[in-house]
Amino acid sequence: MLGSLWALATIGLVSVQADYGPYIQSSAYDEGEFGNWPTESYRSSALIGPSLNYIEYSPACNDGQYTLIAPRGGGVPHPGPMIIDQDGHLVWTKYYPGQTYNLNIYTFKGQDYLTFWAGDDSIVGHGDGTYYLLDSSYQEAYTVRGANGLPADLHEFHITRDETAVFSIYEVRPADLRSANGPEDGWIWDGTFQEVDIETGDLLFQWRASEHFNFTDVYRGLEGNGESQDRPWDFFHINSIDKDSQGNFLISARYTNCLTYIDGRTGAILWRLGGKHNSFTDLSAGAATNITWQHHARFHDNDTTITIFDNASRGAGAPTLTSRGLYLDIDPDAMTAQVRHEYWNPHDISSQSQGSVQILDSGNVLLGYGFDAAWTEYSIDGEVLCHVHFGPESGFGDGNIISYRVFKHAWTGFPTTKPDIAVFGYEASVSWNGATEVVTWVLEGGSSDMNDDDDDDLFTFLTALPRTGFETVLPIPEDTTYPYLRILALNTTGHTLGATRPVKWDPTSDEVVVSHGDEKAGWSVAQTRSVVFFGIGFVSAVVVIACGLFVRLRLVAREGRGPSGDDKERGSWRPLDGFSGDQDLSEGDMSEEEIEFSLLGNPRLASYSSLPGEREENGEQK
Ligand SMILES: *[C@@H]1O[C@H](CO)[C@@H](O)[C@H](O)[C@H]1NC(C)=O
Ligand SMILES: *[C@@H]1O[C@H](CO)[C@@H](O)[C@H](O)[C@H]1NC(C)=O
Ligand SMILES: *[C@@H]1O[C@H](CO)[C@@H](O)[C@H](O)[C@H]1NC(C)=O
Ligand SMILES: *[C@@H]1O[C@H](CO)[C@@H](O)[C@H](O)[C@H]1NC(C)=O
Ligand SMILES: CC(=O)N[C@H]1CO[C@H](CO)[C@@H](O)[C@@H]1O
């Protein structure tokens, strides 16, 4: 038995990962050879996953947390929030109508929620939509909109330490624009923010820039706007809001080139950092206060420091200066500001809009480059640890694939759907959108497709493999005679978290059988099968996983393993010094054993899914 399990593990390990995985330092990727937005596709799911290019990599980025982006742009057919694991594989995505921005995770009343904005972003650079809070099963626990009917804008949604929500609003209002050489009866997009109670939607505080700022305080001219109600002047452009322990607010507004600290009771301006009325003495010879078109200001360290993404250049003409992350020490008694750390990218990214800075739980610092499809994880001192492209560098500034901000957090997801399964020939592919806790997939065979009241014991263990990537491919043992197959999802302690619907299996059929787990039909999954399963399969599964890990360690230890298939850029994950994606590793350099591995590994998903006669079982695809 051990022998056959070993063989299984060996086969399984190389064909276990259906996702291709990230590119490593691929210049072809960055030159756009794989398209405007390189993606992964899967057999068992119609979702599109990200295809990343790791330019720099360090194990210091491996904290087990997930990267959060909201891809959108001209090259993104179905925008939506997206969770990516630390090896670059899709974990969860969902398509929303309109566009999505600002995917993040907050703890609210003791529970973790995914938060993001979705809606219409076509209103000259801002939006009208809804903020969503999804719980750990990806259900909408709360939605938040602007109070008093004002439009909820895409630039900010932040849950404060008081467990309230603050967010941005762009409201069309009349204004006397004579001080800006405009008409007396002019129109503005007023820079507004609200603080509301998340559960009731009650308005707690509201602030309007036009009531506190002079129109001469900004760095953007009318540029032909302001004359009429349908062409208001966006003079302020609020893009972040934070609240401190004293109940005051810190906001960033792009066209003021400053951060503004606002009294949380009266709305009065207490101080400004940068811009035309800078309140601070700059102890760093200008570097702490010379911010321009900045984004995403946040307090840290008991409100004694601030992080900022400096320079979303406006993009009119190519930006020449490089964007930076800033970590500032603020002394509001002495009114001094000083650079504690700066985060410069050696790859010279100029982001003409958007962007973010996050101090991670690990102490590293993550920058999202907004309009340019990149994120970089730095040590706190500013050393680049990981630098990742999620779109080709040749397309930076083109807007084909962008993410407003990029965050990284711990997350545990238990979807309410069943896993998705696709079966063809002697391979069964399985994935489960959003399930973070699955470590083992168990293939079972049965004599009938079962109904709700059937006994789970009628299914028999066939094989088990560790989960890697979004989709895992399990080889169906050649001596299998069962006409129905299903796949169970197990967590680290061997408990069943879910099961695919049983699908009819005929190895001679030229049709791919697919069952999507988000469909309503079919029997429900028994949650407490672990005891029954334990006796039959769990021990075997543990042995398989142990064998698999051992084989994997051997593979990783091997120097210079070539990529597989006809795509020489890709392969399973390996350290950067082991393999550069642009290296030409011809098969001549590989041993027979290695070639055999490479033929088994990384099946071409495209040819699989384009087979004729593909059909859906259990109803139509969502
Ligand atoms: C606006 O301009 C007036 C007149 O110059 C000045 O007194 C006032 O302090 C300014 N307000 C702000 C917020 O800068
Ligand atoms: C601000 O200061 C930094 C550090 O001295 C410098 O690199 C950057 O170019 C300056 N930016 C502007 C807009 O002057
Ligand atoms: C945080 O700052 C406030 C004053 O701004 C101070 O009273 C408090 O003690 C500080 N807390 C910590 C943990 O340092
Ligand atoms: C595995 O799942 C079971 C059932 O949901 C749960 O009780 C157990 O705590 C889980 N194990 C781990 C390590 O999370
Ligand atoms: C800090 C920095 O590099 N700022 C630049 C951002 O982009 C604008 C517009 O291109 C420049 O004027 C700033 O100097």
CSV table of N, CA, C and O in Angstrom, one decimal, residues 413-415 417-421 430-444 463-467 470 472 474 486-501 523 525-530 533 538 541 545:
chain,number,residue,atom,x,y,z
A,413,GLY,N,-11.6,32.1,4.7
A,413,GLY,CA,-12.9,32.1,3.9
A,413,GLY,C,-13.5,30.7,3.9
A,413,GLY,O,-12.9,29.7,3.6
A,414,PHE,N,-14.8,30.7,4.2
A,414,PHE,CA,-15.6,29.5,4.1
A,414,PHE,C,-16.8,29.7,3.1
A,414,PHE,O,-17.9,30.1,3.6
A,415,PRO,N,-16.6,29.5,1.8
A,415,PRO,CA,-17.7,29.7,0.9
A,415,PRO,C,-19.0,28.9,1.2
A,415,PRO,O,-18.8,27.7,1.7
A,417,THR,N,-20.9,27.9,-1.2
A,417,THR,CA,-21.1,27.0,-2.4
A,417,THR,C,-20.4,25.7,-2.1
A,417,THR,O,-19.7,25.4,-1.1
A,418,LYS,N,-20.6,24.8,-3.1
A,418,LYS,CA,-19.8,23.5,-3.1
A,418,LYS,C,-18.6,23.8,-4.0
A,418,LYS,O,-18.6,24.7,-4.8
A,419,PRO,N,-17.6,22.9,-3.9
A,419,PRO,CA,-16.4,23.1,-4.8
A,419,PRO,C,-16.9,22.8,-6.2
A,419,PRO,O,-17.9,22.1,-6.5
A,420,ASP,N,-16.1,23.3,-7.2
A,420,ASP,CA,-16.3,23.0,-8.6
A,420,ASP,C,-15.5,21.9,-9.1
A,420,ASP,O,-14.3,21.7,-8.7
A,421,ILE,N,-16.0,21.1,-10.0
A,421,ILE,CA,-15.3,19.9,-10.4
A,421,ILE,C,-15.4,19.8,-12.0
A,421,ILE,O,-16.5,20.2,-12.5
A,430,VAL,N,-10.4,20.2,-9.6
A,430,VAL,CA,-11.2,20.7,-8.6
A,430,VAL,C,-10.7,22.0,-8.1
A,430,VAL,O,-9.5,22.3,-8.1
A,431,SER,N,-11.7,22.9,-7.8
A,431,SER,CA,-11.3,24.2,-7.2
A,431,SER,C,-12.5,24.7,-6.4
A,431,SER,O,-13.6,24.1,-6.5
A,432,TRP,N,-12.3,25.7,-5.5
A,432,TRP,CA,-13.3,26.1,-4.6
A,432,TRP,C,-13.1,27.6,-4.3
A,432,TRP,O,-12.3,27.9,-3.5
A,433,ASN,N,-13.8,28.4,-5.1
A,433,ASN,CA,-13.6,29.9,-5.0
A,433,ASN,C,-13.8,30.4,-3.6
A,433,ASN,O,-14.9,30.3,-3.0
A,434,GLY,N,-12.7,30.9,-3.0
A,434,GLY,CA,-12.8,31.5,-1.7
A,434,GLY,C,-12.5,30.6,-0.5
A,434,GLY,O,-12.4,31.1,0.6
A,435,ALA,N,-12.3,29.3,-0.7
A,435,ALA,CA,-12.0,28.4,0.4
A,435,ALA,C,-10.5,28.5,0.8
A,435,ALA,O,-9.7,28.0,0.0
A,436,THR,N,-10.2,29.0,1.9
A,436,THR,CA,-8.8,29.2,2.3
A,436,THR,C,-8.3,28.0,3.1
A,436,THR,O,-7.1,27.9,3.2
A,437,GLU,N,-9.2,27.2,3.7
A,437,GLU,CA,-8.7,26.2,4.7
A,437,GLU,C,-8.5,24.8,4.1
A,437,GLU,O,-8.2,23.9,4.8
A,438,VAL,N,-8.8,24.6,2.8
A,438,VAL,CA,-8.6,23.3,2.2
A,438,VAL,C,-7.2,23.0,2.1
A,438,VAL,O,-6.4,23.7,1.4
A,439,VAL,N,-6.7,21.8,2.6
A,439,VAL,CA,-5.3,21.4,2.4
A,439,VAL,C,-5.3,20.1,1.6
A,439,VAL,O,-4.2,19.8,1.1
A,440,THR,N,-6.4,19.4,1.6
A,440,THR,CA,-6.3,18.1,0.9
A,440,THR,C,-7.6,17.9,0.1
A,440,THR,O,-8.7,18.2,0.6
A,441,TRP,N,-7.5,17.4,-1.1
A,441,TRP,CA,-8.6,17.0,-1.9
A,441,TRP,C,-8.7,15.5,-1.9
A,441,TRP,O,-7.6,14.8,-2.2
A,442,VAL,N,-9.8,14.9,-1.7
A,442,VAL,CA,-10.0,13.4,-1.7
A,442,VAL,C,-11.0,13.0,-2.8
A,442,VAL,O,-12.1,13.5,-2.8
A,443,LEU,N,-10.5,12.2,-3.7
A,443,LEU,CA,-11.3,11.7,-4.8
A,443,LEU,C,-12.0,10.5,-4.4
A,443,LEU,O,-11.4,9.5,-3.8
A,444,GLU,N,-13.3,10.4,-4.6
A,444,GLU,CA,-14.1,9.2,-4.2
A,444,GLU,C,-14.9,8.7,-5.4
A,444,GLU,O,-15.3,9.5,-6.2
A,463,THR,N,-8.3,8.4,-4.1
A,463,THR,CA,-7.0,8.9,-4.0
A,463,THR,C,-7.1,10.3,-3.3
A,463,THR,O,-8.2,10.8,-3.2
A,464,ALA,N,-6.0,10.8,-2.8
A,464,ALA,CA,-6.0,12.1,-2.2
A,464,ALA,C,-4.7,12.8,-2.5
A,464,ALA,O,-3.7,12.2,-2.7
A,465,LEU,N,-4.8,14.2,-2.6
A,465,LEU,CA,-3.7,15.0,-3.0
A,465,LEU,C,-3.7,16.3,-2.2
A,465,LEU,O,-4.8,16.8,-1.9
A,466,PRO,N,-2.6,16.8,-1.9
A,466,PRO,CA,-2.6,18.2,-1.2
A,466,PRO,C,-3.1,19.2,-2.2
A,466,PRO,O,-2.8,19.1,-3.4
A,467,ARG,N,-3.7,20.2,-1.7
A,467,ARG,CA,-4.2,21.3,-2.6
A,467,ARG,C,-3.0,22.3,-2.8
A,467,ARG,O,-2.3,22.6,-1.9
A,470,PHE,N,-5.0,27.5,-7.1
A,470,PHE,CA,-6.5,27.6,-7.2
A,470,PHE,C,-7.1,26.3,-7.5
A,470,PHE,O,-8.1,25.9,-6.9
A,472,THR,N,-6.7,22.1,-8.5
A,472,THR,CA,-5.8,21.0,-8.3
A,472,THR,C,-6.3,19.9,-9.3
A,472,THR,O,-7.6,19.7,-9.4
A,474,LEU,N,-6.5,15.9,-9.9
A,474,LEU,CA,-6.2,14.6,-9.3
A,474,LEU,C,-6.3,13.5,-10.4
A,474,LEU,O,-7.3,13.5,-11.2
A,486,ARG,N,-16.7,12.0,-7.0
A,486,ARG,CA,-16.9,13.3,-6.4
A,486,ARG,C,-15.6,13.6,-5.6
A,486,ARG,O,-14.8,12.7,-5.4
A,487,ILE,N,-15.4,14.9,-5.2
A,487,ILE,CA,-14.1,15.2,-4.5
A,487,ILE,C,-14.5,16.0,-3.2
A,487,ILE,O,-15.3,16.9,-3.2
A,488,LEU,N,-13.9,15.5,-2.1
A,488,LEU,CA,-14.1,16.1,-0.8
A,488,LEU,C,-12.9,17.1,-0.5
A,488,LEU,O,-11.8,16.9,-0.9
A,489,ALA,N,-13.3,18.2,0.2
A,489,ALA,CA,-12.3,19.2,0.7
A,489,ALA,C,-12.1,18.9,2.1
A,489,ALA,O,-13.0,19.0,2.9
A,490,LEU,N,-10.8,18.7,2.5
A,490,LEU,CA,-10.4,18.5,3.9
A,490,LEU,C,-9.6,19.6,4.5
A,490,LEU,O,-8.7,20.1,3.7
A,491,ASN,N,-9.7,19.9,5.7
A,491,ASN,CA,-8.8,20.9,6.3
A,491,ASN,C,-7.7,20.2,7.0
A,491,ASN,O,-7.5,19.0,6.9
A,492,THR,N,-6.8,20.9,7.7
A,492,THR,CA,-5.6,20.3,8.2
A,492,THR,C,-5.8,19.2,9.2
A,492,THR,O,-5.0,18.3,9.4
A,493,THR,N,-7.0,19.2,9.9
A,493,THR,CA,-7.2,18.2,10.8
A,493,THR,C,-8.1,17.1,10.2
A,493,THR,O,-8.6,16.2,10.9
A,494,GLY,N,-8.2,17.1,8.9
A,494,GLY,CA,-8.9,16.0,8.2
A,494,GLY,C,-10.4,16.1,8.3
A,494,GLY,O,-11.1,15.1,7.9
A,495,HIS,N,-11.0,17.2,8.7
A,495,HIS,CA,-12.4,17.4,8.6
A,495,HIS,C,-12.9,17.8,7.2
A,495,HIS,O,-12.2,18.6,6.6
A,496,THR,N,-14.0,17.3,6.8
A,496,THR,CA,-14.6,17.6,5.5
A,496,THR,C,-15.2,18.9,5.6
A,496,THR,O,-16.2,19.2,6.4
A,497,LEU,N,-14.8,19.8,4.7
A,497,LEU,CA,-15.3,21.2,4.7
A,497,LEU,C,-16.4,21.3,3.6
A,497,LEU,O,-17.3,22.2,3.7
A,498,GLY,N,-16.4,20.4,2.7
A,498,GLY,CA,-17.4,20.4,1.6
A,498,GLY,C,-17.1,19.3,0.6
A,498,GLY,O,-16.1,18.6,0.7
A,499,ALA,N,-18.0,19.1,-0.4
A,499,ALA,CA,-17.8,18.1,-1.4
A,499,ALA,C,-18.4,18.6,-2.7
A,499,ALA,O,-19.5,19.3,-2.6
A,500,THR,N,-17.8,18.2,-3.8
A,500,THR,CA,-18.4,18.5,-5.1
A,500,THR,C,-19.7,17.7,-5.2
A,500,THR,O,-19.9,16.7,-4.5
A,501,ARG,N,-20.6,18.1,-6.2
A,501,ARG,CA,-21.6,17.1,-6.5
A,501,ARG,C,-21.0,16.0,-7.2
A,501,ARG,O,-19.9,16.1,-7.9
A,523,TRP,N,-27.7,17.7,-3.8
A,523,TRP,CA,-27.8,17.4,-2.4
A,523,TRP,C,-26.8,18.3,-1.6
A,523,TRP,O,-25.9,18.8,-2.1
A,525,VAL,N,-24.1,19.2,1.4
A,525,VAL,CA,-22.9,18.5,1.9
A,525,VAL,C,-23.0,18.2,3.4
A,525,VAL,O,-23.4,19.0,4.2
A,526,ALA,N,-22.7,16.9,3.7
A,526,ALA,CA,-22.7,16.6,5.1
A,526,ALA,C,-21.4,17.2,5.8
A,526,ALA,O,-20.4,17.1,5.2
A,527,GLN,N,-21.6,17.9,6.9
A,527,GLN,CA,-20.5,18.6,7.5
A,527,GLN,C,-19.7,17.7,8.5
A,527,GLN,O,-18.6,18.0,8.9
A,528,THR,N,-20.3,16.6,8.9
A,528,THR,CA,-19.7,15.8,9.9
A,528,THR,C,-19.3,14.4,9.5
A,528,THR,O,-19.5,13.4,10.2
A,529,ARG,N,-18.7,14.3,8.3
A,529,ARG,CA,-18.3,13.0,7.8
A,529,ARG,C,-16.9,12.6,8.3
A,529,ARG,O,-16.5,11.5,8.0
A,530,SER,N,-16.3,13.4,9.1
A,530,SER,CA,-14.9,13.2,9.4
A,530,SER,C,-14.6,11.8,10.1
A,530,SER,O,-13.7,11.2,9.8
A,533,PHE,N,-14.9,9.1,7.5
A,533,PHE,CA,-13.8,9.3,6.6
A,533,PHE,C,-12.5,8.9,7.2
A,533,PHE,O,-11.7,8.3,6.5
A,538,PHE,N,-8.4,9.1,5.7
A,538,PHE,CA,-7.6,10.2,6.3
A,538,PHE,C,-6.1,9.7,6.5
A,538,PHE,O,-5.2,10.5,6.1
A,541,ALA,N,-4.5,9.8,3.3
A,541,ALA,CA,-4.3,11.1,2.8
A,541,ALA,C,-3.1,11.7,3.5
A,541,ALA,O,-2.3,12.4,2.9
A,545,ILE,N,0.2,13.0,1.7
A,545,ILE,CA,0.7,14.4,1.8
A,545,ILE,C,2.1,14.4,2.3
A,545,ILE,O,3.0,15.1,1.7
